[in-house]
mmCIF file of N, CA and C in Angstrom:
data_model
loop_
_atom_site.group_PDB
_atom_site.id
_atom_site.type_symbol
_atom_site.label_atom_id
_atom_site.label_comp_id
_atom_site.label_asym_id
_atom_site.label_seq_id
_atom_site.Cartn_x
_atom_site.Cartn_y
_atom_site.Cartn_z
ATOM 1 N N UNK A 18 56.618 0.682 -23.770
ATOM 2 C CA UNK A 18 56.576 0.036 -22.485
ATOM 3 C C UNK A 18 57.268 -1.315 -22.620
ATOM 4 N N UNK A 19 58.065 -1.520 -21.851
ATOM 5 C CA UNK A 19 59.051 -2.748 -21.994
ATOM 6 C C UNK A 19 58.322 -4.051 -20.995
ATOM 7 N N UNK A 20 59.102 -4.921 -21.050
ATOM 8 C CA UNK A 20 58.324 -6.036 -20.552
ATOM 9 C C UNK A 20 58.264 -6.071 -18.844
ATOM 10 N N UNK A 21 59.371 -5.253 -18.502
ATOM 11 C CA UNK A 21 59.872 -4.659 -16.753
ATOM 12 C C UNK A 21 58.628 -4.039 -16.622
ATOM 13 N N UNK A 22 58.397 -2.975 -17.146
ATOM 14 C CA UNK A 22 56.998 -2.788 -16.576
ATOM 15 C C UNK A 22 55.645 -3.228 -16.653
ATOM 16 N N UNK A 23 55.413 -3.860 -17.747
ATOM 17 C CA UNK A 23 54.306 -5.252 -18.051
ATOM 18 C C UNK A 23 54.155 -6.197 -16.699
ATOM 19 N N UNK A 24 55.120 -5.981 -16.386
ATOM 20 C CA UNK A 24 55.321 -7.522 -15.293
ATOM 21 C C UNK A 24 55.548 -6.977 -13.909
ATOM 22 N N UNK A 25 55.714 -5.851 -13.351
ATOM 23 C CA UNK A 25 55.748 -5.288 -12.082
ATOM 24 C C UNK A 25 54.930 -4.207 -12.066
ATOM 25 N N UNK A 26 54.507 -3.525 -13.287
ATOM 26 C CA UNK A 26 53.377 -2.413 -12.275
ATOM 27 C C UNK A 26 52.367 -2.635 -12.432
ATOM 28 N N UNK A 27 51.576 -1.877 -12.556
ATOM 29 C CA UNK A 27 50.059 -2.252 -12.227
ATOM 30 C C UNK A 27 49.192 -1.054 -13.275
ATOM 31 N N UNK A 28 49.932 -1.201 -14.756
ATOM 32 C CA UNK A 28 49.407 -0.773 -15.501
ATOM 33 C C UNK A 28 48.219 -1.237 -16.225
ATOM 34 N N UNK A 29 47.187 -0.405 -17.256
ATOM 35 C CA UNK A 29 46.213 -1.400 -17.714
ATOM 36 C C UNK A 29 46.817 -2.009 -18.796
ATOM 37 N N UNK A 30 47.832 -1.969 -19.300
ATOM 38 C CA UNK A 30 48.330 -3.169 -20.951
ATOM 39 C C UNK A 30 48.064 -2.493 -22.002
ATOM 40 N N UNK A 31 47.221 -1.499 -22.095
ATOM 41 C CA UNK A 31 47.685 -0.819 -23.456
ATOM 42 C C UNK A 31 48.469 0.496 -23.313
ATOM 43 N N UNK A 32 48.205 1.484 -24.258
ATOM 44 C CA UNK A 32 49.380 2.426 -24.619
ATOM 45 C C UNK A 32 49.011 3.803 -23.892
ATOM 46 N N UNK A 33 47.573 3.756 -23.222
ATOM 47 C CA UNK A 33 47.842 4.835 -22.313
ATOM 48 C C UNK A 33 48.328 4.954 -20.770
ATOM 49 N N UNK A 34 49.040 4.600 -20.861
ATOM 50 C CA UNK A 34 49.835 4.587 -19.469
ATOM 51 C C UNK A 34 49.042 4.782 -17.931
ATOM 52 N N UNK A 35 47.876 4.490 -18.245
ATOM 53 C CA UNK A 35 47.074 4.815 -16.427
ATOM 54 C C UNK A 35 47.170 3.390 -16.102
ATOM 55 N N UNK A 36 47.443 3.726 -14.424
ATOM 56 C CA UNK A 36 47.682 2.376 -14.328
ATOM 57 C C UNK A 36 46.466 1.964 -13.420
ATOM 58 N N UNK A 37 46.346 0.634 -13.534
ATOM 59 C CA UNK A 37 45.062 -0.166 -13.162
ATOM 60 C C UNK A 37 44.708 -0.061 -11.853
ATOM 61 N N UNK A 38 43.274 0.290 -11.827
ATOM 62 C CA UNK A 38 43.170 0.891 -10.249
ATOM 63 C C UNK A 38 42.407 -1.097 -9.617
ATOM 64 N N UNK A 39 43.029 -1.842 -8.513
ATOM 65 C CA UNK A 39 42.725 -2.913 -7.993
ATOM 66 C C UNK A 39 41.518 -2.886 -7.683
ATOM 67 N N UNK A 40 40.492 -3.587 -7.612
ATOM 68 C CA UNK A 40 39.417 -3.292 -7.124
ATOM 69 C C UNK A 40 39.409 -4.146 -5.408
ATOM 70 N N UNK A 41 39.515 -3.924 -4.276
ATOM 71 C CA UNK A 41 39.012 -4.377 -3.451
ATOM 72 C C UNK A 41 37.839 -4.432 -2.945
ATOM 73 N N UNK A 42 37.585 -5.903 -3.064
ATOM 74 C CA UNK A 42 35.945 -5.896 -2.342
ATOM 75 C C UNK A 42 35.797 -6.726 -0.973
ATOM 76 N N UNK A 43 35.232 -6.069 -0.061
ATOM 77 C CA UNK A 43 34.520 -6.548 1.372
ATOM 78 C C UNK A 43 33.435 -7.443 1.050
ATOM 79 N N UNK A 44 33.686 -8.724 1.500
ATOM 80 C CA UNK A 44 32.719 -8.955 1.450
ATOM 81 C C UNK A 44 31.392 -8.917 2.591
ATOM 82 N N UNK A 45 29.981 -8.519 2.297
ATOM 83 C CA UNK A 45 29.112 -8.249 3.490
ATOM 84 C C UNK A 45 29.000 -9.274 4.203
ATOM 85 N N UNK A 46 29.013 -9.169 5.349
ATOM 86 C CA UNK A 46 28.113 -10.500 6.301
ATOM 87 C C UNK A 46 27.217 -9.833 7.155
ATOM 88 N N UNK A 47 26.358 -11.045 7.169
ATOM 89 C CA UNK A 47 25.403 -10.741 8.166
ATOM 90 C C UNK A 47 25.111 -9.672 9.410
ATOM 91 N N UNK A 48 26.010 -9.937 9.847
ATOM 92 C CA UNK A 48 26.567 -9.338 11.319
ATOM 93 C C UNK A 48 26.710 -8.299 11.271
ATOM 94 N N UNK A 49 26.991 -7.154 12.160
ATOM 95 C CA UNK A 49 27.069 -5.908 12.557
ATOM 96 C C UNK A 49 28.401 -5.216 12.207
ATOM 97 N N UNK A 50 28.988 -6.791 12.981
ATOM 98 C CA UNK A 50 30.656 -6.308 13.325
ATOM 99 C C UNK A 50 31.616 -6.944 12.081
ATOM 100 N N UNK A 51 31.086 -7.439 11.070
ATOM 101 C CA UNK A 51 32.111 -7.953 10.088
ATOM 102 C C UNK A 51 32.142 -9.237 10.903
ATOM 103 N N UNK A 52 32.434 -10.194 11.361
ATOM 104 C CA UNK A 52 32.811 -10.915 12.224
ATOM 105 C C UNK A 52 32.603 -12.699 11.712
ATOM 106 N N UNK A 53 31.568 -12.721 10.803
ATOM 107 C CA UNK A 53 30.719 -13.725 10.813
ATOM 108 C C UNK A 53 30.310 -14.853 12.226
ATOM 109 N N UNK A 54 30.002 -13.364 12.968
ATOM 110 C CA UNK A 54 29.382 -14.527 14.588
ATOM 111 C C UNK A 54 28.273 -15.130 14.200
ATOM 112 N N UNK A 55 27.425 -14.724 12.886
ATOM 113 C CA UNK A 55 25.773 -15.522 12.995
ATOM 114 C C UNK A 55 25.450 -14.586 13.320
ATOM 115 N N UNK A 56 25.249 -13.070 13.848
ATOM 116 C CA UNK A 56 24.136 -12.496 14.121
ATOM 117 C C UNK A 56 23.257 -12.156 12.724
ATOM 118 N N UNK A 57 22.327 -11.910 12.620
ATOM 119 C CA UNK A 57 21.477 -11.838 11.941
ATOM 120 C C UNK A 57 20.712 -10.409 11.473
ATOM 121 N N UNK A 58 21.187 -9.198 12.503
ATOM 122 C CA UNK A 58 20.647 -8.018 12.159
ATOM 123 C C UNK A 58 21.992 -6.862 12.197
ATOM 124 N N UNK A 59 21.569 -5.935 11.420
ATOM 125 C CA UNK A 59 22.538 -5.166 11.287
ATOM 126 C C UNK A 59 22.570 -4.119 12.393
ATOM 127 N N UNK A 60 21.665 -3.961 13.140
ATOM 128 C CA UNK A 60 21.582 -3.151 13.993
ATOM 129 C C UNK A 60 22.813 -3.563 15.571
ATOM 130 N N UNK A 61 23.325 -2.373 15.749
ATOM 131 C CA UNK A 61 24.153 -2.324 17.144
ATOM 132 C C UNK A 61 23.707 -1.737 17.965
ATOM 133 N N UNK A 62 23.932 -2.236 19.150
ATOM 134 C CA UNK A 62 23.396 -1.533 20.634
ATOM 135 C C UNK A 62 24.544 -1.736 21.537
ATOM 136 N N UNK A 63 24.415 -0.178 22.290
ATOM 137 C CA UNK A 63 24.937 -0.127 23.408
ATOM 138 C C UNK A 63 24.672 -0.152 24.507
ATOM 139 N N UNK A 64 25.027 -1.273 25.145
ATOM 140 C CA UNK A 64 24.223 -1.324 26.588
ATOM 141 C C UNK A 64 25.006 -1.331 28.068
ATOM 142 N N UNK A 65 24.733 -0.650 28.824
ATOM 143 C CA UNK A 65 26.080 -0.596 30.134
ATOM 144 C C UNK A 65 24.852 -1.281 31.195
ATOM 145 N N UNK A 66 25.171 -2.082 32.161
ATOM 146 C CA UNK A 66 24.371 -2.656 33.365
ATOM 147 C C UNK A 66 25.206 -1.417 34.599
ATOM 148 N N UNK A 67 24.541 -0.648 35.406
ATOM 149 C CA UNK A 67 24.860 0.183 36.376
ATOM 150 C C UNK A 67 24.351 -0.690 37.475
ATOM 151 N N UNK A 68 25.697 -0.838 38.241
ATOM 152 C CA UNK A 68 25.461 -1.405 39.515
ATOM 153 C C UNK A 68 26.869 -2.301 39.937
ATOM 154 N N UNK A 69 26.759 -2.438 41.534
ATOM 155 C CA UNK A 69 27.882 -3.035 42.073
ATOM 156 C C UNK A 69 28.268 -4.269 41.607
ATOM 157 N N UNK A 70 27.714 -5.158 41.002
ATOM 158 C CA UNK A 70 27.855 -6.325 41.080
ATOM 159 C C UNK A 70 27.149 -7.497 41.954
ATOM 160 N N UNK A 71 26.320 -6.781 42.615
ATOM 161 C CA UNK A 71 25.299 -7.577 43.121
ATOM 162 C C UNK A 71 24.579 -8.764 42.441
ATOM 163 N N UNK A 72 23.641 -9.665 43.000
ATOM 164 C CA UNK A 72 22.777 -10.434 42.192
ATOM 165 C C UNK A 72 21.955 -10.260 41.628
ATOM 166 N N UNK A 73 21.055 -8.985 42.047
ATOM 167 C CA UNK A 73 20.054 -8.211 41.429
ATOM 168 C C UNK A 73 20.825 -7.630 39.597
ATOM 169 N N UNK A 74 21.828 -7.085 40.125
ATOM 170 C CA UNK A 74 23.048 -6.757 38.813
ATOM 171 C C UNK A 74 23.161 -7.689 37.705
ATOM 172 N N UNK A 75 23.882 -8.337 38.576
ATOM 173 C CA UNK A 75 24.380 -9.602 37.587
ATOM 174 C C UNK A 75 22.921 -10.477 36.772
ATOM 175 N N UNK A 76 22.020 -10.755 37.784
ATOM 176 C CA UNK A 76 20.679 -10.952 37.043
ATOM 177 C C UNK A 76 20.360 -10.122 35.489
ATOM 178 N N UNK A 77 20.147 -8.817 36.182
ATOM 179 C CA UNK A 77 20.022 -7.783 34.634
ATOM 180 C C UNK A 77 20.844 -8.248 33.875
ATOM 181 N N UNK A 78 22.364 -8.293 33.781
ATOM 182 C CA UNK A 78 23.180 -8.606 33.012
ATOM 183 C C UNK A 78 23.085 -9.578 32.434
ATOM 184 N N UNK A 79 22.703 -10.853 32.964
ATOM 185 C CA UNK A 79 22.144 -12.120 32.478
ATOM 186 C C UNK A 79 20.776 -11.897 31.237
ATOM 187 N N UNK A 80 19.927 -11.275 32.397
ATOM 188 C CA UNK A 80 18.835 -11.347 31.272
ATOM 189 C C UNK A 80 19.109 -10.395 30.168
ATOM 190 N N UNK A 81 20.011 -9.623 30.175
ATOM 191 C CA UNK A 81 19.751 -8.555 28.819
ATOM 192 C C UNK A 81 20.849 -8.935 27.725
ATOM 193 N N UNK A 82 21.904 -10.147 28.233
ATOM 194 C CA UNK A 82 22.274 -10.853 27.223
ATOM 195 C C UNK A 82 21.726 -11.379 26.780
ATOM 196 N N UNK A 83 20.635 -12.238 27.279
ATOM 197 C CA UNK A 83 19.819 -13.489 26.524
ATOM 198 C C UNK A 83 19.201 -12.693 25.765
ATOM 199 N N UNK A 84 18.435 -11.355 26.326
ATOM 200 C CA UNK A 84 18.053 -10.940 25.535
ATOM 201 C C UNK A 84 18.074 -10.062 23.734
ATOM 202 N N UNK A 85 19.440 -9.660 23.851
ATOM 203 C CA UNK A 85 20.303 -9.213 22.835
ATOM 204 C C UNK A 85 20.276 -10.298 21.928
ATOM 205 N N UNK A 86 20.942 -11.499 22.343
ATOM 206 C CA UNK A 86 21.131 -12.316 21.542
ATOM 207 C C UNK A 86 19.910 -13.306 20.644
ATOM 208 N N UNK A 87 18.719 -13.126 21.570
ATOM 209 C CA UNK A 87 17.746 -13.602 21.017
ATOM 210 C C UNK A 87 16.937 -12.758 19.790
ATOM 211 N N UNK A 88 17.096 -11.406 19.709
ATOM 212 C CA UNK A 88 16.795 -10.569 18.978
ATOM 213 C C UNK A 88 17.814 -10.462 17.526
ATOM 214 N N UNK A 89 18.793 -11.383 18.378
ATOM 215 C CA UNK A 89 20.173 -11.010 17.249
ATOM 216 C C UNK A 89 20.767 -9.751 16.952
ATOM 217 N N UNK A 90 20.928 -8.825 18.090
ATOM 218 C CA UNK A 90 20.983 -7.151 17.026
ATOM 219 C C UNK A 90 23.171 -7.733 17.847
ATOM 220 N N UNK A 91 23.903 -7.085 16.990
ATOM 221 C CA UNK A 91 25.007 -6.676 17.182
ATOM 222 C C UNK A 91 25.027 -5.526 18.841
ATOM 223 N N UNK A 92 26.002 -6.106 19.737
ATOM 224 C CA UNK A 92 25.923 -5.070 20.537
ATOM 225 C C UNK A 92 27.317 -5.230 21.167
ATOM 226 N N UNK A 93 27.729 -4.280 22.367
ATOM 227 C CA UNK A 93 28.593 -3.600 23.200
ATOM 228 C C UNK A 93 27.702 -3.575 24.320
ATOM 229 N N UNK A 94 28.088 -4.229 25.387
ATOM 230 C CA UNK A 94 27.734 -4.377 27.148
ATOM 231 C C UNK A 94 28.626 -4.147 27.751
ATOM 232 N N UNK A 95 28.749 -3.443 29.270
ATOM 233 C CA UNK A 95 29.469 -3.008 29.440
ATOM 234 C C UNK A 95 28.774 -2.955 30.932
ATOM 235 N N UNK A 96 29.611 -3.693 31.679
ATOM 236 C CA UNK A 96 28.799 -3.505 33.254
ATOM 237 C C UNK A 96 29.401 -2.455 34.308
ATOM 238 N N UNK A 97 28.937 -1.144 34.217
ATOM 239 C CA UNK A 97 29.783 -0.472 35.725
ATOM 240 C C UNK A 97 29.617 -0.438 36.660
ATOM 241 N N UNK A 98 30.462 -0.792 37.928
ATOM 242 C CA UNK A 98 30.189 -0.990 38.822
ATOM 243 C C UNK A 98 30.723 -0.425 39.509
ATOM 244 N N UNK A 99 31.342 0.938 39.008
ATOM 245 C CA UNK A 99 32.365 2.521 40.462
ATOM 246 C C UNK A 99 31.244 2.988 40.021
ATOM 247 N N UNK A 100 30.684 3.216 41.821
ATOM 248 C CA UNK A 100 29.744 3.882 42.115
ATOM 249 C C UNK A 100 29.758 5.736 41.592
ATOM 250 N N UNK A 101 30.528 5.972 41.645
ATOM 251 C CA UNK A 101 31.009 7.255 41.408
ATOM 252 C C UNK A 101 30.977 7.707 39.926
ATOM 253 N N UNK A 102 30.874 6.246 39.181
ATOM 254 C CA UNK A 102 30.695 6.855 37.283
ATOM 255 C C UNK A 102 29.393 6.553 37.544
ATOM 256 N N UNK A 103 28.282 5.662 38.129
ATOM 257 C CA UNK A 103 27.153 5.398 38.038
ATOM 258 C C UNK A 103 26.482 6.623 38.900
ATOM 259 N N UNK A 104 26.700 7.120 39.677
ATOM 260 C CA UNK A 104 26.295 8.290 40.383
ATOM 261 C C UNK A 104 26.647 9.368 38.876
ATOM 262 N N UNK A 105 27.126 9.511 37.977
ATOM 263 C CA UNK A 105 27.050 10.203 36.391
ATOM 264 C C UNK A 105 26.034 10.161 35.821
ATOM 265 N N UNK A 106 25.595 8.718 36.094
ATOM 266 C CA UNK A 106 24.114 8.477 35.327
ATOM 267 C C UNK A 106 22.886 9.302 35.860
ATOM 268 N N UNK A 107 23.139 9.770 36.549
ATOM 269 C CA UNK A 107 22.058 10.425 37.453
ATOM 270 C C UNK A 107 21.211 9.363 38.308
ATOM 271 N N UNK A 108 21.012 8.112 38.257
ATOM 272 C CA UNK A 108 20.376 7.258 39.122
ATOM 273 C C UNK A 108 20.741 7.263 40.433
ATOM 274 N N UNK A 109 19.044 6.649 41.594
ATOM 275 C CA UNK A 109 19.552 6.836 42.565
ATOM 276 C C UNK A 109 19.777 5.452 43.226
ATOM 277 N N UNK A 110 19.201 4.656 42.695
ATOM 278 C CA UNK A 110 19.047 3.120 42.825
ATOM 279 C C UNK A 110 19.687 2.358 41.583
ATOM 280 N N UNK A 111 19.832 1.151 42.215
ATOM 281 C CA UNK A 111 20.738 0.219 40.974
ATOM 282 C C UNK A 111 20.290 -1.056 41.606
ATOM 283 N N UNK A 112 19.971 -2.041 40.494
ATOM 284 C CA UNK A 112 20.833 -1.847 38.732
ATOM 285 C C UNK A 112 19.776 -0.953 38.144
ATOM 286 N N UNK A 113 20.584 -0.323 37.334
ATOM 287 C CA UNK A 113 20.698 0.593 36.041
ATOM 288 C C UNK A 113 20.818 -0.064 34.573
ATOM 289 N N UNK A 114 19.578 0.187 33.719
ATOM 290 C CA UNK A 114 19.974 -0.388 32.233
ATOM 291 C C UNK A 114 20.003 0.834 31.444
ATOM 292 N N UNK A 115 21.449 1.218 30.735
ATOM 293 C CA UNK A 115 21.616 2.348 29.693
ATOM 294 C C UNK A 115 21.582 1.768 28.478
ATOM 295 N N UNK A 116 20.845 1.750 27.365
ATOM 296 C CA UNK A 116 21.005 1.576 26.192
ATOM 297 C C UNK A 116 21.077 2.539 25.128
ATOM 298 N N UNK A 117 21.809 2.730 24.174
ATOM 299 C CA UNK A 117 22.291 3.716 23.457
ATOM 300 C C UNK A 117 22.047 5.353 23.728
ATOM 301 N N UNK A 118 22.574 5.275 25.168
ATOM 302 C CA UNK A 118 22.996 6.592 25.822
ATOM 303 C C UNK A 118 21.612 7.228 26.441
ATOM 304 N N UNK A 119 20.595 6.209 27.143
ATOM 305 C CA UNK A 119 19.330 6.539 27.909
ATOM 306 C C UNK A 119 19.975 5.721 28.766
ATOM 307 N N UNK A 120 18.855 6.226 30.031
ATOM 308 C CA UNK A 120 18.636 5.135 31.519
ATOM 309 C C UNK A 120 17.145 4.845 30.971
ATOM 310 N N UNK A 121 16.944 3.548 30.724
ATOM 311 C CA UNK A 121 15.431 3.282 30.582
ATOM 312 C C UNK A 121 15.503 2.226 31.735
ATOM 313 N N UNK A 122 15.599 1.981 32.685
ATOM 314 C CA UNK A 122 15.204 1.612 33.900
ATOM 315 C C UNK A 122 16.246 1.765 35.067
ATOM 316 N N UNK A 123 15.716 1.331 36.033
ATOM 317 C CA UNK A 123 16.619 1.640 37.555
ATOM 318 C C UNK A 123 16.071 1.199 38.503
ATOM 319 N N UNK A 124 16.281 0.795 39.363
ATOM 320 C CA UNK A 124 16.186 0.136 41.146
ATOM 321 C C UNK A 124 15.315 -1.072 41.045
ATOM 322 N N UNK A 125 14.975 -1.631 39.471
ATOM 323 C CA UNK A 125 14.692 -3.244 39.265
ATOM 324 C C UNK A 125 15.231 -3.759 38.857
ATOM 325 N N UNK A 126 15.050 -5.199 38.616
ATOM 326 C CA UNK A 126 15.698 -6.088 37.709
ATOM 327 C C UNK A 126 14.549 -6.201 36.389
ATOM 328 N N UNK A 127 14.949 -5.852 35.199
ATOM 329 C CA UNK A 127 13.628 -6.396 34.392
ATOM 330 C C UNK A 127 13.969 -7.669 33.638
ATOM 331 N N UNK A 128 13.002 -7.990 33.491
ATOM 332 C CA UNK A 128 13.071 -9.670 32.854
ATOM 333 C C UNK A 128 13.477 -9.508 30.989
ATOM 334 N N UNK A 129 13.997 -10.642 30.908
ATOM 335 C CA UNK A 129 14.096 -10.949 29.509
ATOM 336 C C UNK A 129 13.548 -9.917 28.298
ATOM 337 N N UNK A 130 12.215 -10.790 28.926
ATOM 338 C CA UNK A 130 10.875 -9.830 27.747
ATOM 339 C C UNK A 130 10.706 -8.777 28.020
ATOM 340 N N UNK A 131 10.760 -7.907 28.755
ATOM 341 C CA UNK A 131 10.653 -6.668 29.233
ATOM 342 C C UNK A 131 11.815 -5.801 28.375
ATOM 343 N N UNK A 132 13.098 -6.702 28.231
ATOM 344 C CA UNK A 132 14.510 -5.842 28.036
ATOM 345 C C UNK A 132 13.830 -5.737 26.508
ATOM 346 N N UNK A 133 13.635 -6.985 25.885
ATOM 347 C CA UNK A 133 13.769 -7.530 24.445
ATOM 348 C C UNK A 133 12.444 -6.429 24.283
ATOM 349 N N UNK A 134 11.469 -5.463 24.488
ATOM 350 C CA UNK A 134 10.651 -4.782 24.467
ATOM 351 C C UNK A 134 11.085 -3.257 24.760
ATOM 352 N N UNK A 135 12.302 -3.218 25.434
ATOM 353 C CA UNK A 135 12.905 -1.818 25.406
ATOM 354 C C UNK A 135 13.686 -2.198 23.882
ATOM 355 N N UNK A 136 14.040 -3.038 23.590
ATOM 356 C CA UNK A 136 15.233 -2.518 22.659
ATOM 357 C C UNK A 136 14.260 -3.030 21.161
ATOM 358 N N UNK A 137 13.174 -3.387 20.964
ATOM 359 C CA UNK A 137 12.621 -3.262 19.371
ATOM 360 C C UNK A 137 12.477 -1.936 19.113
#
């Protein structure tokens, strides 16, 4: 082995010719998403708010961020508001809270603690 290949491949340096496998390492963080946002749990949730955009809506949406984030879990929100994909959900009233592919409520707004109690 000449010094050309000493110096450009990625052999291990002695005389059996395998060449050195790199080790790449990830390092873990906290977070769900790789991200280092600070979240604190490894867990992800998916959550869609069903509804027009109303205040009653946008309320849910409010509270079930605070609430996500106070729990710390990693998540995906997602507010729909074509009546016609929310009429999919099978609901007949809105807002609508879907979390990881349930309707666990409909035609209220639930509070904070209520959400942070669906999703432990």
């Amino acid at each position: 082995m000449g010094l050309f290949d000493k110096l450009f491949k990625k052999d291990c340096g002695c005389s059996c010719s395998a060449e050195k496998i790199e080790e790449t390492k990830k390092e873990k963080t906290s977070c769900s998403c790789d991200c280092n946002c600070g979240s604190s749990s490894d867990k992800k949730v998916l959550v869609k708010i069903l509804g027009s955009g109303c205040k009653n809506c946008n309320t849910l949406e409010k509270n079930t961020l605070e609430a996500l984030k106070e729990l710390g879990f990693g998540f995906q929100l997602e507010h729909v508001r074509d009546f016609s994909e929310i009429a999919k959900y099978g609901i007949m009233s809105t807002p609508g809270l879907w979390i990881d592919g349930k309707i666990v409520s409909y035609g209220k707004v639930l509070s904070k603690e209520q959400i942070k109690e669906l999703l432990k």
